Tab-separated table of C-alpha atoms and ligand atoms in Angstrom:
chain	number	residue	atom	x	y	z
A	1	UNK	CA	-0.168	-0.018	0.021
A	2	UNK	CA	1.391	3.533	-1.154
A	3	UNK	CA	1.579	5.766	0.882
A	4	UNK	CA	2.567	9.730	0.656
A	5	UNK	CA	4.302	12.348	2.149
A	6	UNK	CA	3.978	15.699	1.797
A	7	UNK	CA	7.067	17.405	2.370
A	8	UNK	CA	5.980	20.502	4.243
A	9	UNK	CA	9.038	22.626	3.387
A	10	UNK	CA	6.253	23.521	0.454
A	11	UNK	CA	3.745	24.737	2.784
A	12	UNK	CA	2.821	28.469	3.101
A	13	UNK	CA	4.984	29.486	6.198
A	14	UNK	CA	2.964	31.415	7.552
A	15	UNK	CA	-0.163	29.640	7.358
A	16	UNK	CA	1.243	26.282	8.000
A	17	UNK	CA	-1.237	24.872	10.905
A	18	UNK	CA	-4.081	25.467	8.418
A	19	UNK	CA	-1.894	23.554	5.158
A	20	UNK	CA	-1.431	20.734	7.917
A	21	UNK	CA	-5.258	20.388	8.613
A	22	UNK	CA	-5.832	20.619	5.680
A	23	UNK	CA	-3.830	18.087	3.891
A	24	UNK	CA	-4.712	15.638	6.536
A	25	UNK	CA	-8.331	16.174	5.453
A	26	UNK	CA	-7.085	15.804	2.326
A	27	UNK	CA	-6.065	12.070	2.501
A	28	UNK	CA	-2.190	12.634	3.318
A	29	UNK	CA	-0.492	9.267	5.174
A	30	UNK	CA	2.582	11.002	6.982
A	31	UNK	CA	4.656	14.499	6.975
A	32	UNK	CA	7.696	15.141	5.637
A	33	UNK	CA	10.003	17.243	7.592
A	34	UNK	CA	13.082	18.536	5.872
A	35	UNK	CA	16.166	19.804	8.479
A	36	UNK	CA	18.539	21.225	6.907
A	37	UNK	CA	22.124	22.964	8.492
A	38	UNK	CA	23.635	25.576	5.566
A	39	UNK	CA	26.763	22.999	6.017
A	40	UNK	CA	25.921	19.826	4.526
A	41	UNK	CA	23.080	20.968	2.382
A	42	UNK	CA	23.672	24.689	0.629
A	43	UNK	CA	20.402	26.020	2.135
A	44	UNK	CA	18.942	26.262	5.466
A	45	UNK	CA	15.337	25.250	6.464
A	46	UNK	CA	13.775	25.198	10.027
A	47	UNK	CA	14.996	23.611	12.727
A	48	UNK	CA	13.770	22.231	16.060
A	49	UNK	CA	11.137	25.226	17.679
A	50	UNK	CA	9.213	25.137	14.078
A	51	UNK	CA	9.517	20.895	13.913
A	52	UNK	CA	7.958	20.677	18.344
A	53	UNK	CA	4.890	23.280	16.864
A	54	UNK	CA	4.730	20.472	13.453
A	55	UNK	CA	4.246	17.928	15.813
A	56	UNK	CA	2.067	19.357	18.317
A	57	UNK	CA	-0.749	19.926	15.444
A	58	UNK	CA	-0.149	17.373	13.421
A	59	UNK	CA	-2.496	14.278	14.543
A	60	UNK	CA	-0.636	11.949	11.554
A	61	UNK	CA	2.893	10.144	11.742
A	62	UNK	CA	6.392	12.338	10.763
A	63	UNK	CA	9.100	11.862	9.025
A	64	UNK	CA	12.149	13.626	9.836
A	65	UNK	CA	14.907	14.102	6.579
A	66	UNK	CA	18.043	15.403	7.978
A	67	UNK	CA	19.707	16.966	5.656
A	68	UNK	CA	22.561	17.454	7.935
A	69	UNK	CA	26.269	17.299	8.978
A	70	UNK	CA	26.401	15.788	12.403
A	71	UNK	CA	23.453	13.183	11.969
A	72	UNK	CA	23.573	12.112	15.637
A	73	UNK	CA	23.049	15.404	17.281
A	74	UNK	CA	19.360	16.612	18.789
A	75	UNK	CA	17.833	12.437	17.769
A	76	UNK	CA	16.930	12.499	21.365
A	77	UNK	CA	15.020	15.854	20.650
A	78	UNK	CA	12.730	14.083	18.017
A	79	UNK	CA	12.169	11.378	20.085
A	80	UNK	CA	10.602	13.930	22.317
A	81	UNK	CA	8.721	15.622	20.258
A	82	UNK	CA	6.665	12.436	19.138
A	83	UNK	CA	8.267	11.654	16.483
A	84	UNK	CA	8.256	7.957	14.322
A	85	UNK	CA	10.722	8.481	11.555
A	86	UNK	CA	14.428	9.877	11.069
A	87	UNK	CA	16.394	9.873	8.138
A	88	UNK	CA	20.090	10.800	7.786
A	89	UNK	CA	22.246	11.002	4.451
A	90	UNK	CA	24.958	7.640	4.470
A	91	UNK	CA	27.496	10.695	2.961
A	92	UNK	CA	26.780	12.661	6.020
A	93	UNK	CA	28.560	10.374	8.932
A	94	UNK	CA	31.469	7.753	8.504
A	95	UNK	CA	29.208	5.994	10.972
A	96	UNK	CA	25.866	5.056	9.461
A	97	UNK	CA	25.079	1.736	11.347
A	98	UNK	CA	25.792	3.676	15.198
A	99	UNK	CA	23.319	6.474	13.630
A	100	UNK	CA	21.012	3.708	12.834
A	101	UNK	CA	21.092	2.075	16.106
A	102	UNK	CA	20.368	5.663	17.981
A	103	UNK	CA	17.719	6.516	16.078
A	104	UNK	CA	15.905	2.939	16.897
A	105	UNK	CA	17.123	3.268	20.358
A	106	UNK	CA	15.186	6.374	21.056
A	107	UNK	CA	12.006	4.215	19.469
A	108	UNK	CA	11.695	5.519	16.536
A	109	UNK	CA	12.163	3.933	12.261
A	110	UNK	CA	15.800	4.450	11.096
A	111	UNK	CA	16.323	5.388	7.252
A	112	UNK	CA	19.015	6.165	5.300
A	113	UNK	CA	19.147	8.371	2.354
A	114	UNK	CA	21.172	8.259	-0.922
A	115	UNK	CA	22.168	11.019	-3.222
A	116	UNK	CA	21.647	10.245	-6.525
A	117	UNK	CA	25.359	9.093	-6.876
A	118	UNK	CA	25.687	7.311	-3.914
A	119	UNK	CA	25.319	3.701	-5.488
A	120	UNK	CA	22.865	0.670	-3.711
A	121	UNK	CA	25.458	-1.315	-3.107
A	122	UNK	CA	26.938	1.227	-0.089
A	123	UNK	CA	24.324	-0.172	1.871
A	124	UNK	CA	24.484	-3.466	1.853
A	125	UNK	CA	25.606	-4.485	5.588
A	126	UNK	CA	23.072	-1.873	6.413
A	127	UNK	CA	20.059	-3.626	5.026
A	128	UNK	CA	19.454	-6.240	7.215
A	129	UNK	CA	18.507	-3.893	9.928
A	130	UNK	CA	17.278	-0.155	8.516
A	131	UNK	CA	13.732	0.084	8.087
A	132	UNK	CA	13.566	2.159	5.498
A	133	UNK	CA	15.573	3.669	2.719
A	134	UNK	CA	15.424	7.030	0.611
A	135	UNK	CA	16.535	7.842	-2.437
A	136	UNK	CA	17.013	10.768	-3.432
A	137	UNK	CA	15.837	11.987	-6.552
A	138	UNK	CA	16.994	14.751	-6.483
A	139	UNK	CA	20.234	16.669	-5.580
A	140	UNK	CA	18.783	17.378	-1.622
A	141	UNK	CA	18.938	20.768	-0.356
A	142	UNK	CA	15.668	22.494	-2.444
A	143	UNK	CA	12.178	22.069	-3.220
A	144	UNK	CA	10.916	22.195	-6.989
A	145	UNK	CA	14.070	20.573	-9.182
A	146	UNK	CA	13.229	17.696	-11.774
A	147	UNK	CA	13.544	14.195	-11.217
A	148	UNK	CA	16.702	12.352	-12.156
A	149	UNK	CA	15.420	9.238	-14.002
A	150	UNK	CA	19.014	7.674	-13.460
A	151	UNK	CA	17.938	6.903	-9.544
A	152	UNK	CA	14.965	4.501	-10.919
A	153	UNK	CA	17.742	2.260	-11.564
A	154	UNK	CA	18.811	2.164	-7.632
A	155	UNK	CA	15.319	1.612	-6.525
A	156	UNK	CA	15.431	-1.519	-8.894
A	157	UNK	CA	18.595	-2.471	-6.974
A	158	UNK	CA	17.189	-2.107	-4.046
A	159	UNK	CA	13.774	-3.968	-4.829
A	160	UNK	CA	15.662	-6.483	-5.730
A	161	UNK	CA	18.159	-6.843	-2.809
A	162	UNK	CA	15.246	-6.617	-0.489
A	163	UNK	CA	13.968	-9.688	-2.251
A	164	UNK	CA	16.857	-12.073	-2.722
A	165	UNK	CA	17.623	-11.375	0.921
A	166	UNK	CA	13.954	-11.333	1.862
A	167	UNK	CA	14.863	-7.979	4.323
A	168	UNK	CA	11.194	-5.790	4.795
A	169	UNK	CA	13.347	-2.259	5.058
A	170	UNK	CA	10.059	0.129	2.935
A	171	UNK	CA	11.880	2.569	-0.190
A	172	UNK	CA	10.921	5.929	0.150
A	173	UNK	CA	11.543	8.628	-2.680
A	174	UNK	CA	12.010	12.164	-2.408
A	175	UNK	CA	12.391	14.864	-5.287
A	176	UNK	CA	10.622	15.997	-8.254
A	177	UNK	CA	7.287	13.570	-7.766
A	178	UNK	CA	4.306	13.762	-9.628
A	179	UNK	CA	1.679	12.459	-11.257
A	180	UNK	CA	4.078	10.685	-14.119
A	181	UNK	CA	7.335	10.167	-11.982
A	182	UNK	CA	5.681	8.737	-8.722
A	183	UNK	CA	4.053	5.824	-11.720
A	184	UNK	CA	7.773	5.143	-12.376
A	185	UNK	CA	8.841	4.505	-8.569
A	186	UNK	CA	6.113	2.433	-7.741
A	187	UNK	CA	6.447	0.138	-10.401
A	188	UNK	CA	10.117	0.102	-9.813
A	189	UNK	CA	9.758	-0.235	-6.205
A	190	UNK	CA	9.476	2.140	-4.104
A	191	UNK	CA	6.280	2.477	-1.276
A	192	UNK	CA	6.425	5.775	0.422
A	193	UNK	CA	6.367	8.952	-1.935
A	194	UNK	CA	6.934	12.405	-1.262
A	195	UNK	CA	6.032	14.799	-2.908
A	196	UNK	CA	6.623	19.131	-1.896
A	197	UNK	CA	6.036	21.631	-4.523
A	198	UNK	CA	3.406	19.268	-7.131
A	199	UNK	CA	1.051	18.357	-4.444
A	200	UNK	CA	1.008	22.102	-2.444
A	201	UNK	CA	0.855	23.922	-5.966
A	202	UNK	CA	-2.250	21.403	-6.891
A	203	UNK	CA	-5.700	23.371	-6.756
A	204	UNK	CA	-7.212	20.741	-5.560
A	205	UNK	CA	-5.175	18.410	-2.692
A	206	UNK	CA	-7.746	15.868	-1.791
A	207	UNK	CA	-7.167	15.097	-6.062
A	208	UNK	CA	-4.140	14.999	-6.055
A	209	UNK	CA	-3.088	12.936	-2.730
A	210	UNK	CA	-5.281	10.058	-4.499
A	211	UNK	CA	-3.740	10.247	-8.070
A	212	UNK	CA	-0.032	9.822	-6.895
A	213	UNK	CA	-1.780	6.767	-4.891
A	214	UNK	CA	-2.026	5.850	-8.441
B	1	LIG	C1	15.240	18.655	-1.207
B	1	LIG	C2	13.984	17.682	0.318
B	1	LIG	C3	12.424	17.368	-0.750
B	1	LIG	C4	11.658	18.148	-0.850
B	1	LIG	C5	11.224	17.565	-2.055
B	1	LIG	O1	16.168	18.286	-0.597
B	1	LIG	O2	14.377	16.736	0.980
B	1	LIG	O3	11.563	16.510	0.416
B	1	LIG	O4	10.659	19.133	-0.294
B	1	LIG	O5	10.262	18.851	-2.931
B	1	LIG	P1	9.731	18.331	-4.357
B	1	LIG	O6	8.709	17.845	-4.194
B	1	LIG	O7	9.694	19.834	-4.522
B	1	LIG	O8	10.624	17.981	-5.273
B	2	LIG	ZN1	13.550	15.514	1.884
């Protein structure tokens, strides 16, 4: 069953509470929160106080996507505010296994994120224990970019590894997801679809959420 994760980076920050309520009414499954530090990616989004406000308002689960240099920072804080899933970039730490364990030890699902150039193979020894893999389908840092088609092969490779070994991690995709690219990613094996600019700019959010599920 495919799940839709609106990226709140594309919400109206002057009416965040309203957009959260409207997206929940439209059938969104999980909210995706993009945390950027201006170091790992060339942009800064929002931090802990805004994430805590979102957590207070939202009634569906929260998925935090850390685009930060030191992903082991702030894990207890996210757990404390009620976040359900936290993902971090494998390119951001020499100790991905340790960060994964840290997230899980706080009762949250741990996800590992791959930039467009990072091969699926880099996760071989993590796939048994990881809860989800986030395949970036754009370069992280900004909403509204074009889907990078070569990432589809990576989704297929991960799906193949999952089937071969009988693993149960989920595959999430993030970046340039719209009606057309959603179908391609689902077909390749993705079950969690993040969408920012496409969803929030749609005239009818309920229709748009439904259409992404195919
Ligand atoms: C990009 C973020 C995405 C972003 C997606 O660095 O990780 O979550 O909000 O935006 P769209 O769907 O517009 O590509
Ligand atoms: Zn994201």
